[in-house]
Amino acid sequence: MKKHNFSAGPCILPEEVLQKASEAVINFNDDNLSLIEISHRSKPFVDVIEKARSLALELLGLENKGYEALFLHGGASTQFLMTAYNLLDKKAAYLNTGTWSSKAIKEALLFGELVEVASSKDKNFNYIPKNYDIPSDIDYFHCTSNNTIYGTQMKSFPETSAPLICDMSSDIFSRQLDFSKFDLIYAGAQKNMGPAGATLVIVKKDILGKVERNIPSMLNYQIHIEKDSMFNTPSVFAVYVSMLTLQWLKDLGGIPFIEKINEKKSALLYSEIDRNPLFKGIVNEEDRSHMNATFTIENDTLAKKFNSMWQEANINGLHGHRSVGGYRASMYNALPLYSVQALVDVMQELERQA
Ligand SMILES: *Cc1c(COP(=O)(O)O)cnc(C)c1O
């Protein structure tokens, strides 16, 4: 039986996507060739990447609004520097909500002056700072929508006249937002879209071309746009599986549909965390993530017992990140509600046995 997979990333993908992907590795399009041994410039693969790019824009409601979708290499971590390389002329503002924001800040500092508008580092990033001022003389504002490691999520985004850039690696396609408020969105595929190896970048074209410096081709958004995301060999397998996952999501009813299920899943788990006296949530309630729920058990003996109980219950990937400890249940789009119920059952069984 397939495990209940709460892994934070790479993470669970829909069963039918895995099935189709495995078939394509042997025989793609009934052409007696593997997906991963054909030319990326052949029509069958060009169709795949074009479909992946258009599905991404369609699901986010960003078609015909001046945006381009790119599938690039190097993970979200390369976007930390690529955004700054392409957009940071003099000064940018960053909101620091955790490890990933801090890493983005570190890279961008190589390219210009940065203003950290607020940080939740004082409490090990267990909340989302609010009511901060964003300077007006900036090239862009950067934030992280969902903090995968701590389990916090931005529920609203600040108003600013500067371009809004967001690392949405761990909650893209999970909830409805007015995505047209953002000028650049990036996400490593392996959290909510596909396997590791591809990074989705959605960029509004009119923010580009405004910095003076020379940009190496591989790091230049304009070159990737001109080449239809085929400047070099794309990560064909990761792009294909991402396309399948986006198609799966569209067929289900898109983001409005999955958002309802995601809300049900997180409500089920958080209500048990709050009800069960053995467990304690780690982050500020109003900032809780629908994707990654973090919690602890105060009692060490019970924690050991809990560890063997959930593993016996066919559950995978529940240990917290080393910088937070405790537990982290990642409930990405493809995780079924019954997997969350399986976890809640174990939590209740622990309470009975305690
Ligand atoms: C995982 C993650 C990253 C890093 O992604 P890579 O693809 O490994 O570079 C960046 N930001 C967030 C929010 C993440 O969850």
Coordinates of C-alpha atoms and ligand atoms in Angstrom, one line a residue:
M1 CA 0.0 0.0 0.0
K2 CA 1.2 3.5 -0.9
K3 CA 2.4 5.4 2.2
H4 CA 0.7 8.5 3.5
N5 CA 3.3 10.9 2.3
F6 CA 3.7 14.1 4.4
S7 CA 7.2 14.8 3.0
A8 CA 8.1 18.5 2.8
G9 CA 9.9 18.2 -0.6
P10 CA 10.4 16.6 -2.9
C11 CA 6.9 15.7 -2.1
I12 CA 3.8 13.6 -3.0
L13 CA 2.5 13.7 -6.5
P14 CA -0.8 12.4 -7.8
E15 CA -0.8 8.6 -8.3
E16 CA -2.1 8.9 -11.9
V17 CA 0.6 11.4 -12.7
L18 CA 3.3 8.9 -11.5
Q19 CA 1.6 6.2 -13.5
K20 CA 1.6 8.2 -16.8
A21 CA 5.2 9.5 -16.1
S22 CA 6.5 6.0 -15.6
E23 CA 4.9 4.9 -18.9
A24 CA 6.4 7.8 -20.8
V25 CA 9.9 6.9 -19.6
I26 CA 9.5 3.6 -21.4
N27 CA 7.3 4.5 -24.4
F28 CA 6.3 8.1 -24.9
N29 CA 3.3 8.9 -27.1
D30 CA 3.3 5.3 -28.4
D31 CA 6.3 6.2 -30.5
N32 CA 8.5 3.4 -29.1
L33 CA 11.0 5.9 -27.7
S34 CA 11.4 7.2 -24.1
L35 CA 10.5 10.7 -23.2
I36 CA 14.0 11.2 -21.9
E37 CA 15.8 10.0 -25.0
I38 CA 14.1 12.2 -27.6
S39 CA 15.2 15.6 -28.8
H40 CA 13.9 18.4 -26.7
R41 CA 13.3 20.2 -30.0
S42 CA 11.2 17.5 -31.4
K43 CA 7.5 18.3 -31.8
P44 CA 6.3 15.9 -29.1
F45 CA 8.5 17.6 -26.5
V46 CA 7.9 21.1 -27.7
D47 CA 4.2 20.4 -27.3
V48 CA 4.8 19.3 -23.7
I49 CA 6.7 22.4 -22.6
E50 CA 4.3 24.7 -24.5
K51 CA 1.4 23.0 -22.7
A52 CA 3.1 23.2 -19.3
R53 CA 3.8 27.0 -19.8
S54 CA 0.2 27.7 -20.9
L55 CA -1.4 25.6 -18.2
A56 CA 0.6 27.5 -15.6
L57 CA -0.6 30.8 -16.8
E58 CA -4.2 29.6 -17.3
L59 CA -4.4 28.1 -13.7
L60 CA -3.1 31.4 -12.3
G61 CA -5.5 33.5 -14.4
L62 CA -2.6 35.3 -16.1
E63 CA -3.2 34.6 -19.7
N64 CA -3.0 37.6 -22.1
K65 CA -1.9 39.9 -19.3
G66 CA 1.7 40.4 -20.4
Y67 CA 3.2 37.5 -18.4
E68 CA 5.5 34.7 -19.6
A69 CA 5.9 31.3 -18.0
L70 CA 9.4 29.8 -18.0
F71 CA 10.7 26.4 -16.9
L72 CA 14.3 27.0 -15.8
H73 CA 17.1 25.0 -14.1
G74 CA 18.8 25.6 -10.8
G75 CA 15.9 25.5 -8.4
A76 CA 14.3 28.3 -6.5
S77 CA 17.8 29.0 -5.0
T78 CA 19.0 30.2 -8.4
Q79 CA 16.0 32.6 -8.5
F80 CA 17.4 34.2 -5.3
L81 CA 20.2 35.7 -7.4
M82 CA 18.6 35.7 -10.9
T83 CA 15.8 38.1 -9.7
A84 CA 18.4 40.5 -8.3
Y85 CA 20.7 40.1 -11.4
N86 CA 17.8 41.1 -13.7
L87 CA 15.9 43.6 -11.6
L88 CA 18.1 45.2 -8.8
D89 CA 19.5 48.4 -10.1
K90 CA 20.1 50.3 -6.9
K91 CA 17.9 49.3 -4.0
A92 CA 15.3 46.6 -3.2
A93 CA 13.2 45.8 -0.1
Y94 CA 12.9 42.3 1.4
L95 CA 10.6 40.8 4.0
N96 CA 12.5 38.2 6.1
T97 CA 10.2 35.4 7.1
G98 CA 12.7 32.5 7.4
T99 CA 15.6 30.5 5.9
W100 CA 14.5 30.9 2.3
S101 CA 14.0 34.7 2.6
S102 CA 17.3 35.0 4.4
K103 CA 19.0 33.2 1.6
A104 CA 17.3 35.4 -1.0
I105 CA 18.6 38.4 0.9
K106 CA 22.1 37.1 1.0
E107 CA 22.3 36.6 -2.7
A108 CA 20.7 39.9 -3.6
L109 CA 23.2 41.8 -1.5
L110 CA 25.8 41.0 -4.2
F111 CA 23.9 43.3 -6.6
G112 CA 22.8 46.4 -4.6
E113 CA 21.5 48.0 -1.5
L114 CA 18.8 46.1 0.4
V115 CA 16.3 47.2 3.0
E116 CA 15.0 44.4 5.3
V117 CA 11.5 45.9 6.0
A118 CA 10.8 43.5 8.8
S119 CA 11.9 40.1 10.2
S120 CA 10.4 37.5 12.4
K121 CA 13.9 36.1 13.3
D122 CA 13.4 37.2 16.9
K123 CA 11.0 34.3 17.5
N124 CA 12.6 31.7 15.2
F125 CA 10.3 32.8 12.4
N126 CA 7.1 31.6 14.1
Y127 CA 5.0 34.5 12.8
I128 CA 4.6 36.8 9.8
P129 CA 5.5 40.4 10.5
K130 CA 2.8 43.0 9.7
N131 CA 2.5 46.7 9.6
Y132 CA 5.9 47.5 8.2
D133 CA 6.8 50.4 5.8
I134 CA 8.0 49.7 2.4
P135 CA 10.2 52.5 1.0
S136 CA 9.0 54.0 -2.3
D137 CA 12.4 54.4 -4.0
I138 CA 13.0 50.7 -4.6
D139 CA 13.4 48.5 -7.7
Y140 CA 11.2 45.8 -6.2
F141 CA 9.8 44.2 -3.0
H142 CA 10.5 40.5 -2.4
C143 CA 8.6 38.2 -0.1
T144 CA 8.1 34.4 0.5
S145 CA 4.4 33.4 0.5
N146 CA 4.8 30.2 2.5
N147 CA 7.6 29.3 4.8
T148 CA 8.0 25.6 4.3
I149 CA 10.3 25.1 7.3
Y150 CA 8.4 27.0 10.0
G151 CA 4.9 26.5 8.8
T152 CA 3.8 30.1 8.4
Q153 CA 2.0 31.6 5.4
M154 CA 1.3 35.1 4.3
K155 CA -2.5 35.6 4.2
S156 CA -2.3 39.0 2.6
F157 CA 0.4 40.9 0.6
P158 CA 1.4 44.5 1.1
E159 CA 0.4 47.2 -1.3
T160 CA 3.4 48.8 -3.0
S161 CA 3.9 50.7 -6.2
A162 CA 7.2 48.8 -6.8
P163 CA 7.2 45.4 -8.6
L164 CA 6.1 42.6 -6.3
I165 CA 8.3 39.5 -6.4
C166 CA 7.3 36.4 -4.6
D167 CA 8.9 33.0 -3.8
M168 CA 5.9 30.7 -4.0
S169 CA 7.8 27.5 -4.0
S170 CA 5.7 25.7 -1.4
D171 CA 2.2 27.0 -2.0
I172 CA 1.8 27.9 -5.7
F173 CA -1.4 26.5 -7.2
S174 CA -2.7 25.7 -3.7
R175 CA -5.0 28.8 -3.0
Q176 CA -6.7 31.6 -4.9
L177 CA -4.9 34.9 -4.9
D178 CA -5.0 37.8 -7.3
F179 CA -1.9 36.7 -9.0
S180 CA -1.9 39.7 -11.3
K181 CA -0.7 41.7 -8.3
F182 CA 2.6 40.0 -8.6
D183 CA 5.2 40.9 -11.2
L184 CA 7.4 37.9 -10.8
I185 CA 6.6 34.6 -9.1
Y186 CA 9.0 31.7 -8.9
A187 CA 8.7 28.2 -7.5
G188 CA 10.9 25.1 -7.5
A189 CA 8.7 22.3 -9.0
Q190 CA 9.4 19.8 -6.2
K191 CA 7.0 21.2 -3.6
N192 CA 3.6 21.3 -5.3
M193 CA 4.0 20.7 -9.0
G194 CA 6.5 18.0 -10.0
P195 CA 9.9 16.4 -9.4
A196 CA 13.0 18.4 -8.6
G197 CA 14.9 19.8 -11.5
A198 CA 12.6 22.4 -12.9
T199 CA 11.8 25.9 -11.6
L200 CA 8.7 27.7 -12.8
V201 CA 9.2 31.5 -13.3
I202 CA 6.2 33.7 -14.1
V203 CA 7.3 37.1 -15.1
K204 CA 5.6 40.2 -16.3
K205 CA 7.6 41.2 -19.3
D206 CA 7.5 45.0 -18.8
I207 CA 9.6 44.9 -15.6
L208 CA 12.6 43.6 -17.5
G209 CA 15.4 45.4 -19.3
K210 CA 15.7 48.2 -16.8
V211 CA 19.1 47.4 -15.2
E212 CA 22.4 48.6 -16.7
R213 CA 24.6 45.6 -16.1
N214 CA 25.4 42.8 -18.5
I215 CA 23.6 39.7 -17.7
P216 CA 25.0 36.2 -18.5
S217 CA 22.7 34.5 -21.0
M218 CA 21.7 31.6 -18.7
L219 CA 20.7 34.1 -16.0
N220 CA 18.9 36.5 -18.3
Y221 CA 15.0 36.2 -18.3
Q222 CA 14.8 38.1 -21.6
I223 CA 16.9 35.5 -23.4
H224 CA 14.8 32.6 -21.9
I225 CA 11.7 34.4 -23.1
E226 CA 13.0 35.0 -26.6
K227 CA 13.9 31.3 -26.8
D228 CA 10.6 30.1 -25.5
S229 CA 12.2 28.5 -22.5
M230 CA 14.5 26.5 -24.7
F231 CA 17.7 28.4 -24.6
N232 CA 19.4 25.3 -23.5
T233 CA 18.1 21.7 -22.9
P234 CA 15.2 22.0 -20.4
S235 CA 14.9 19.4 -17.7
V236 CA 12.6 17.4 -19.9
F237 CA 11.4 14.8 -17.3
A238 CA 10.6 17.4 -14.6
V239 CA 8.8 19.6 -17.2
Y240 CA 6.8 16.7 -18.4
V241 CA 5.7 15.6 -14.9
S242 CA 4.9 19.2 -14.0
M243 CA 2.7 19.4 -17.1
L244 CA 0.9 16.3 -16.1
T245 CA 0.3 17.6 -12.6
L246 CA -1.0 20.9 -13.9
Q247 CA -3.3 19.1 -16.2
W248 CA -4.5 16.9 -13.3
L249 CA -5.2 20.1 -11.3
K250 CA -7.1 21.7 -14.2
D251 CA -9.2 18.5 -14.7
L252 CA -10.1 18.5 -11.0
G253 CA -11.4 22.1 -11.2
G254 CA -8.3 24.1 -10.8
I255 CA -7.2 26.2 -7.9
P256 CA -10.7 27.0 -6.5
F257 CA -11.4 23.3 -6.2
I258 CA -8.1 22.3 -4.6
E259 CA -8.1 25.3 -2.3
K260 CA -11.3 23.9 -0.6
I261 CA -9.7 20.5 -0.1
N262 CA -6.5 22.1 1.2
E263 CA -8.6 24.1 3.7
K264 CA -10.4 20.9 4.8
K265 CA -7.1 19.0 5.3
S266 CA -5.5 21.7 7.3
A267 CA -8.6 22.4 9.4
L268 CA -8.8 18.7 10.3
L269 CA -5.2 18.6 11.4
Y270 CA -5.1 22.0 13.2
S271 CA -8.3 21.3 15.1
E272 CA -6.7 18.0 16.4
I273 CA -3.5 19.8 17.3
D274 CA -5.6 22.3 19.3
R275 CA -7.9 19.8 20.8
N276 CA -5.5 17.1 21.8
P277 CA -3.7 18.0 25.1
L278 CA -0.5 16.1 24.1
F279 CA 0.2 18.4 21.0
K280 CA 1.1 22.0 20.6
G281 CA 1.2 24.1 17.5
I282 CA 4.5 25.9 16.9
V283 CA 3.4 29.1 15.0
N284 CA 1.1 32.0 15.5
E285 CA -2.4 30.8 14.9
E286 CA -3.4 33.5 12.3
D287 CA -0.2 32.8 10.3
R288 CA -0.6 29.0 10.1
S289 CA 0.2 27.5 6.8
H290 CA -2.3 25.4 4.9
M291 CA 0.6 23.5 3.4
N292 CA 3.0 22.8 6.2
A293 CA 1.7 22.3 9.7
T294 CA 4.3 22.3 12.5
F295 CA 3.7 21.0 16.0
T296 CA 5.4 19.4 19.0
I297 CA 4.8 16.9 21.8
E298 CA 6.1 18.2 25.1
N299 CA 6.7 14.8 26.6
D300 CA 9.8 13.0 25.3
T301 CA 8.6 9.5 26.1
L302 CA 5.3 10.1 24.4
A303 CA 7.2 11.6 21.4
K304 CA 9.1 8.3 21.0
K305 CA 5.9 6.4 21.2
F306 CA 4.3 8.7 18.7
N307 CA 7.2 8.2 16.3
S308 CA 6.8 4.4 16.2
M309 CA 3.0 4.7 16.0
W310 CA 2.9 6.9 12.9
Q311 CA 5.6 4.9 11.2
E312 CA 3.6 1.7 11.8
A313 CA 0.5 3.5 10.4
N314 CA 2.3 3.7 7.0
I315 CA 3.0 7.5 7.4
N316 CA 6.1 9.0 5.9
G317 CA 8.0 12.3 6.3
L318 CA 6.6 13.7 9.6
H319 CA 9.9 14.8 11.3
G320 CA 10.3 18.6 11.6
H321 CA 13.1 20.5 9.9
R322 CA 16.3 20.4 12.0
S323 CA 16.1 24.1 12.7
V324 CA 12.7 23.9 14.3
G325 CA 12.4 20.3 15.7
G326 CA 9.1 18.6 16.5
Y327 CA 6.9 17.6 13.6
R328 CA 5.9 19.0 10.3
A329 CA 3.0 17.6 8.3
S330 CA 3.2 18.8 4.7
M331 CA -0.2 18.7 3.0
Y332 CA 0.5 19.6 -0.6
N333 CA -2.2 19.4 -3.3
A334 CA -1.7 15.7 -4.1
L335 CA -2.1 14.6 -0.4
P336 CA -5.5 13.1 0.0
L337 CA -7.8 14.0 2.9
Y338 CA -7.8 10.4 4.1
S339 CA -4.0 10.7 4.7
V340 CA -4.6 13.6 7.1
Q341 CA -7.4 11.5 8.8
A342 CA -4.8 8.6 9.2
L343 CA -2.5 11.0 11.0
V344 CA -5.3 12.4 13.2
D345 CA -6.3 8.8 14.1
V346 CA -2.8 8.1 15.3
M347 CA -2.8 11.3 17.4
Q348 CA -6.0 10.3 19.0
E349 CA -4.8 6.8 19.6
L350 CA -1.7 8.2 21.4
E351 CA -4.0 10.2 23.6
R352 CA -5.9 7.1 24.5
Q353 CA -2.8 5.2 25.3
A354 CA -1.0 8.0 27.2
Ligands
LIG1 C1 12.4 24.4 -1.0 C2 12.3 25.9 -1.1 C3 13.3 26.7 -1.7 C4 14.5 26.0 -2.3 O1 14.2 25.4 -3.5 P1 15.4 24.7 -4.4 O2 14.6 24.3 -5.6 O3 15.9 23.5 -3.6 O4 16.4 25.7 -4.6 C5 13.1 28.0 -1.8 N1 12.0 28.6 -1.3 C6 11.1 27.9 -0.6 C7 9.9 28.7 -0.1 C8 11.2 26.6 -0.5 O5 10.2 25.9 0.1

